[in-house]
Coordinates of C-alpha atoms in Angstrom, one line a residue:
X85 CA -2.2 -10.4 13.9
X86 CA -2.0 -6.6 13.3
X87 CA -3.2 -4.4 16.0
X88 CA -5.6 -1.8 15.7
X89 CA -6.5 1.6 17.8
X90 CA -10.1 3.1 17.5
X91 CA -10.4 6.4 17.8
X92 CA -14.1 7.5 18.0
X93 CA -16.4 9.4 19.7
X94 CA -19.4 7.5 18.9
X95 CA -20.0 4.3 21.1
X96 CA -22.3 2.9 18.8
X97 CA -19.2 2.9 15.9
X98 CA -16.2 1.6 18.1
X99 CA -18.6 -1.6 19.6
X100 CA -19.9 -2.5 15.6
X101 CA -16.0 -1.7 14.4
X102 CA -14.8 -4.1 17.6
X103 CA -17.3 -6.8 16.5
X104 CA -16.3 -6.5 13.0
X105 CA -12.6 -7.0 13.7
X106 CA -12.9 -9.4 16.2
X107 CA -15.7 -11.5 14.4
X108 CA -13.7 -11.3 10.9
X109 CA -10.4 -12.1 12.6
X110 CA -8.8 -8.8 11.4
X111 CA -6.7 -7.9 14.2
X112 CA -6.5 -7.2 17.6
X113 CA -7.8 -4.1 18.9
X114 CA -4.8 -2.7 21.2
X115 CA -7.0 0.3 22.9
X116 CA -10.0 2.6 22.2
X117 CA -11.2 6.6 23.0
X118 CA -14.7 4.6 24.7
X119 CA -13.3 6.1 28.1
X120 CA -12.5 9.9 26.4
X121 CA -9.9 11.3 23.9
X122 CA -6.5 9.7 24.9
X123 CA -3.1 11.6 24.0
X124 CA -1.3 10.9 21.3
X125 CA 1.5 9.1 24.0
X126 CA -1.2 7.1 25.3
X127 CA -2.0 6.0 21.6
X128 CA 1.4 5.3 20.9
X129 CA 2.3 2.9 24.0
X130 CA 0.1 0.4 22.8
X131 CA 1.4 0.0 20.1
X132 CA -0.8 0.0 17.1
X133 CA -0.2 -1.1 13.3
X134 CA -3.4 0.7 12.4
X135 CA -5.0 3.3 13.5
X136 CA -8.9 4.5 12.9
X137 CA -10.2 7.7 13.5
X138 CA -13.2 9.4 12.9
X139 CA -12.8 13.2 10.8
X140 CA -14.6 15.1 12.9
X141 CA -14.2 14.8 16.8
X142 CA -15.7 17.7 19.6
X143 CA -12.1 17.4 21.0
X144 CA -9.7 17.4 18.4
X145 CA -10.3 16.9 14.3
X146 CA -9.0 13.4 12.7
X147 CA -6.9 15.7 10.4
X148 CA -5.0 17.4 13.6
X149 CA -4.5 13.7 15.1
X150 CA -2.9 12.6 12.3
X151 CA -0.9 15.3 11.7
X152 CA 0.7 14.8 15.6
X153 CA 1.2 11.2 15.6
X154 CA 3.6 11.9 12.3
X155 CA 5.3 14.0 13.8
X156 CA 6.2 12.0 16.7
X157 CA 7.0 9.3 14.3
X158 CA 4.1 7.1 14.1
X159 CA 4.1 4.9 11.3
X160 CA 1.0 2.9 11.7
X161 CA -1.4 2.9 8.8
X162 CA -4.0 5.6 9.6
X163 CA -7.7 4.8 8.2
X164 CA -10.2 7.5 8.3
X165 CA -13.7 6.8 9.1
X166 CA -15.6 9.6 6.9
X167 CA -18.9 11.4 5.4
X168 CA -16.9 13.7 4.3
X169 CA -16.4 14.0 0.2
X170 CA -14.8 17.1 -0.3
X171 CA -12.0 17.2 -2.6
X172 CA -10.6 19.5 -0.8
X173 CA -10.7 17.9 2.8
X174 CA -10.0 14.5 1.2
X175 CA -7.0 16.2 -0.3
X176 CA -6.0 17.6 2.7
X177 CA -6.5 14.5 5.2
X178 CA -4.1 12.4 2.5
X179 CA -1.6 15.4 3.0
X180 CA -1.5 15.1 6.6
X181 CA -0.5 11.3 6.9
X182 CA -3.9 9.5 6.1
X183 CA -3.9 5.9 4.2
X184 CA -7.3 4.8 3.4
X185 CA -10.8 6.3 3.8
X186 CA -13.9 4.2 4.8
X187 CA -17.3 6.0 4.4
X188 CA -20.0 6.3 6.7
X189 CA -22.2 4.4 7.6
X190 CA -19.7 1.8 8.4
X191 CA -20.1 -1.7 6.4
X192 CA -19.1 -5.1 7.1
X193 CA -17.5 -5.6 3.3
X194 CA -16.1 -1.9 3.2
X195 CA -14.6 -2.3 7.0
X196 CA -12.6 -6.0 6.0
X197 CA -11.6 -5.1 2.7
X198 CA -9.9 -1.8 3.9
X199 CA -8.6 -3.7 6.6
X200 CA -6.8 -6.3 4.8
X201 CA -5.6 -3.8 2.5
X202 CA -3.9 -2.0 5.3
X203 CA -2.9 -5.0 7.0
X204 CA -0.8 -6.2 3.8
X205 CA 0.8 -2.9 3.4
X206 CA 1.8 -3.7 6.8
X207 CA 3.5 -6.8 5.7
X208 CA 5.2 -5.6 3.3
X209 CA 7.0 -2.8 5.3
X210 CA 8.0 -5.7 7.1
X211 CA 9.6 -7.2 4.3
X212 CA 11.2 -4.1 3.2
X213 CA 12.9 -4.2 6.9
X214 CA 14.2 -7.4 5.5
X215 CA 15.7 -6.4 2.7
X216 CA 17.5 -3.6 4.6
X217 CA 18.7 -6.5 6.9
X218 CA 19.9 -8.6 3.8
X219 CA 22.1 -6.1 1.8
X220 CA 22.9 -4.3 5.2
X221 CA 27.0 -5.2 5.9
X222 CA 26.9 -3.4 9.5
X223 CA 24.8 -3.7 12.2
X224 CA 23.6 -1.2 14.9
X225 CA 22.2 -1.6 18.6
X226 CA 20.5 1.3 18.1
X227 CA 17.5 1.7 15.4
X228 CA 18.4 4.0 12.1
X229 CA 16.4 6.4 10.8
X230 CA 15.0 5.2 7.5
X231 CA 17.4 5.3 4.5
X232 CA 17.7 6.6 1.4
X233 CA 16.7 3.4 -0.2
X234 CA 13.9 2.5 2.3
X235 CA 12.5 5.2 1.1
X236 CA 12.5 4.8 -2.3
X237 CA 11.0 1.0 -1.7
X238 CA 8.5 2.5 0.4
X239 CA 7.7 5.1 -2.6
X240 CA 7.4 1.3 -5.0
X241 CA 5.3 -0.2 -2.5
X242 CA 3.2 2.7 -2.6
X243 CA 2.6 2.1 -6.5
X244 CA 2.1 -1.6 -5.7
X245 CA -0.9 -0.5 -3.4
X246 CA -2.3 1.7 -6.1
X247 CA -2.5 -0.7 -8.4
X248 CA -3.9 -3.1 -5.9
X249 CA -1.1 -5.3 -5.6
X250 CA -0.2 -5.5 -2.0
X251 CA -1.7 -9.0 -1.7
X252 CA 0.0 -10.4 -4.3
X253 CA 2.5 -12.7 -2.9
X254 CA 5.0 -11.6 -6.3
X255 CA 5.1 -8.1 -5.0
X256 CA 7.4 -8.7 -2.1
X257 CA 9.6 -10.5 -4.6
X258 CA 9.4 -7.5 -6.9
X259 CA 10.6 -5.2 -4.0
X260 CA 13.1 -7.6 -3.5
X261 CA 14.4 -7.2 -7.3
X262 CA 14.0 -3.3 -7.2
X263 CA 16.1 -3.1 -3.7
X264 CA 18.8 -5.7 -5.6
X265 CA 18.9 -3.2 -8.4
X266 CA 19.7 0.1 -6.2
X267 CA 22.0 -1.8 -4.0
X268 CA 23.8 -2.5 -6.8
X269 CA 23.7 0.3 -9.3
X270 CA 22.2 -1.7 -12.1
X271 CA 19.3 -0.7 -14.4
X272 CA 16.9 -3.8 -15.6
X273 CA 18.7 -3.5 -19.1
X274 CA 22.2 -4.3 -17.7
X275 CA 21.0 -7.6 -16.5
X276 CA 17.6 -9.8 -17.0
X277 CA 15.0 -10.9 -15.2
X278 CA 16.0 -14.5 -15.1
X279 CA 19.3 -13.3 -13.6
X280 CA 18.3 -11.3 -11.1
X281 CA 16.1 -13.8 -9.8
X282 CA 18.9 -16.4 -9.9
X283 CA 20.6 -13.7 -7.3
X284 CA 18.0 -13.4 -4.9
X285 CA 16.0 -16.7 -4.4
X286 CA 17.3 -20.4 -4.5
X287 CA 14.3 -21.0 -6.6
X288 CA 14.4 -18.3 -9.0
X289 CA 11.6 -19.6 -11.6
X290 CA 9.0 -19.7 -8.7
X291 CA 10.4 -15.8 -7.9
X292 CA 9.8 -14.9 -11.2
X293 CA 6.2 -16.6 -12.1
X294 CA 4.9 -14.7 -9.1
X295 CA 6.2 -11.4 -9.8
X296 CA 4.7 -12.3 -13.6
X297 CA 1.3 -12.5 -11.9
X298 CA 1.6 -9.9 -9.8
X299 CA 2.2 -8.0 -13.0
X300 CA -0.5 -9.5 -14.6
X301 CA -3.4 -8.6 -11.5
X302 CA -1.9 -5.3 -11.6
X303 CA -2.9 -4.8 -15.3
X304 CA -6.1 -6.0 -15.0
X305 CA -7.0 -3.8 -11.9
X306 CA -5.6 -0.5 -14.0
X307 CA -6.8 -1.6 -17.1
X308 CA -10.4 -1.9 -15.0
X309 CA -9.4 1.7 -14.0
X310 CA -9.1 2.9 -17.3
X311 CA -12.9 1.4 -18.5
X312 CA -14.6 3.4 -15.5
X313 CA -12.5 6.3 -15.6
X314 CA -9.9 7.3 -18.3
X315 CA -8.9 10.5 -16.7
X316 CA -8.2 8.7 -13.6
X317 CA -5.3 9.5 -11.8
X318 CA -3.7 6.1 -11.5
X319 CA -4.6 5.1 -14.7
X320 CA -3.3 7.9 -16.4
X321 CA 0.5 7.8 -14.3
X322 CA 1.1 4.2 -14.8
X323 CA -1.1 3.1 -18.0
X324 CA 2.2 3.6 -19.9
X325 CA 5.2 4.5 -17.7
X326 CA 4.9 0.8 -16.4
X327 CA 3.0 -1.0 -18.9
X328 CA 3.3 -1.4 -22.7
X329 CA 0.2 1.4 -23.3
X330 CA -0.7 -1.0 -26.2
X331 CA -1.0 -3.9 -23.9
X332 CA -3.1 -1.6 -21.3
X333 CA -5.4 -1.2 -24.3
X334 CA -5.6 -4.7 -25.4
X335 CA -6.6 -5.7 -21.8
X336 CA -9.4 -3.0 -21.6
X337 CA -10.9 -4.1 -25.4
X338 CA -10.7 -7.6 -23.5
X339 CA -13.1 -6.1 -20.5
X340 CA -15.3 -4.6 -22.8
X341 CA -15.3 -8.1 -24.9
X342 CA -14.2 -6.7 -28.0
X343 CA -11.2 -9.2 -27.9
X344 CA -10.8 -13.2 -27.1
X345 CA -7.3 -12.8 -25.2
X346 CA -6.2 -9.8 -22.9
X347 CA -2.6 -7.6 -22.9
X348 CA 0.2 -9.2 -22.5
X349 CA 2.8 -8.9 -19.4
X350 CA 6.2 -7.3 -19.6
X351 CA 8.4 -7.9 -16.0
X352 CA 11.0 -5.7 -17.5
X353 CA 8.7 -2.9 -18.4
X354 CA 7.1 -3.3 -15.3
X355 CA 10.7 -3.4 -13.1
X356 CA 12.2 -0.5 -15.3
X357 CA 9.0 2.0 -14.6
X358 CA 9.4 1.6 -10.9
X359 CA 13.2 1.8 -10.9
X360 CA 12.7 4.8 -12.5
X361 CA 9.4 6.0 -10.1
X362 CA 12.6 5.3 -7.3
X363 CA 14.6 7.5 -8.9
X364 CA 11.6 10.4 -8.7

């Protein structure tokens, strides 16, 4: 299970966020600020895989936490527990390192959902260490910095999240496919999906039905995006950079029940938009 560091100055909010994770089987809680602020060092040796910390603190701001634990490296997932809905500050706390915001006052259903959502983007950095491992040839005692193509998965696993992917079990195999590409110098035109699945998995029809439906839930959630909001951010990035814009439409007349069947799902589309995202 993940582990989780609360950072709070309120007494009342760390015990209901404890008996939330605890009671929901979220995670472990690694430490807490119930005794006083703690230093970012004494945050760090336990360990955690997410942190959450309330924006405003007597002692020292969420935003100015943040900031210091990126700086010494900290790559936990950093959730920030919030009234606050000011562009501006909002803008500024995702600036400084922040993942996900849950509003005050807490909620059981906000609280888990954020949770798991942070706890698969966890999981997937994990598998992106794997795929380092797999197309590494050399081997080191000591720990690398991240690489150049680390960092590119990290910036597709990134979209994944945005398009509310990250717990689909296809989108590790589609960061699987987009680190096979890179590796290899190959766009998706100068091979095909079957192909590259046959590379990477002994069972390469499975691999590619669940990046299909990963595809597929990721269409639906932007195409959901698009009926609340067409000027949303999201939406208006990916609606046709990774997805056939006609298809996007199709889905959203499907939504609104003005058609019987939804857009249809293009893997190659999808793969070519991030590879090029990768290249950004």
């Amino acid at each position: 299970m993940i582990r989780i560091y609360i950072l709070e100055d309120d007494p009342s909010i760390i015990h209901n966020l404890t008996q939330i994770i605890t009671g929901e089987k979220l995670g472990i809680i690694c430490g807490d600020s119930a005794d006083g602020m703690p230093s970012t060092a004494e945050i760090l040796a336990t360990r955690p895989d997410v942190i959450m910390l309330d924006f405003f603190m007597p002692q020292r701001d969420g935003i100015e936490v943040v900031t210091d634990l990126r700086a010494q490296g900290c790559t936990a997932k950093c959730i920030m527990l919030s009234q606050v809905s000011e562009k501006t500050l909002i803008g500024k706390a995702y600036s400084a390192g922040v993942d996900f915001f849950i509003s005050k006052p807490i909620n059981l259903l906000e609280v888990r959902g954020v949770i798991q959502n942070a706890s698969r983007q966890v999981e997937n950095e994990r598998t992106l260490a794997n795929i380092r491992s797999m197309f590494s040839n050399t081997s080191s005692a000591q720990p690398a910095p991240p690489s150049d193509e680390t960092q590119r998965l990290r910036r597709v696993q990134n979209v994944l999240g945005s398009l509310g992917m990250s717990g689909e079990k296809g989108s590790a195999d589609i960061l699987k496919m987009c680190g096979y590409l890179y590796e290899n110098h190959l766009t998706v035109a100068q091979t095909s999906v079957g192909q590259l699945c046959e590379a990477l998995c002994p069972t390469p029809k499975n691999m590619e039905q669940r990046a299909r439906r990963a595809v597929a839930a990721g269409m639906v959630n932007l195409a959901h995006m698009g009926c609340e909001d067409f000027t949303n951010e999201t939406f208006s990035r990916y609606s046709g950079s990774l997805f056939p814009f006609e298809e996007i439409r199709a889905e959203m007349d499907h939504i609104r029940g003005r058609r019987t069947a939804g857009g249809k799902v293009s893997l190659k589309k999808f793969l070519d938009g991030l590879m090029i995202i990768m290249e950004e």
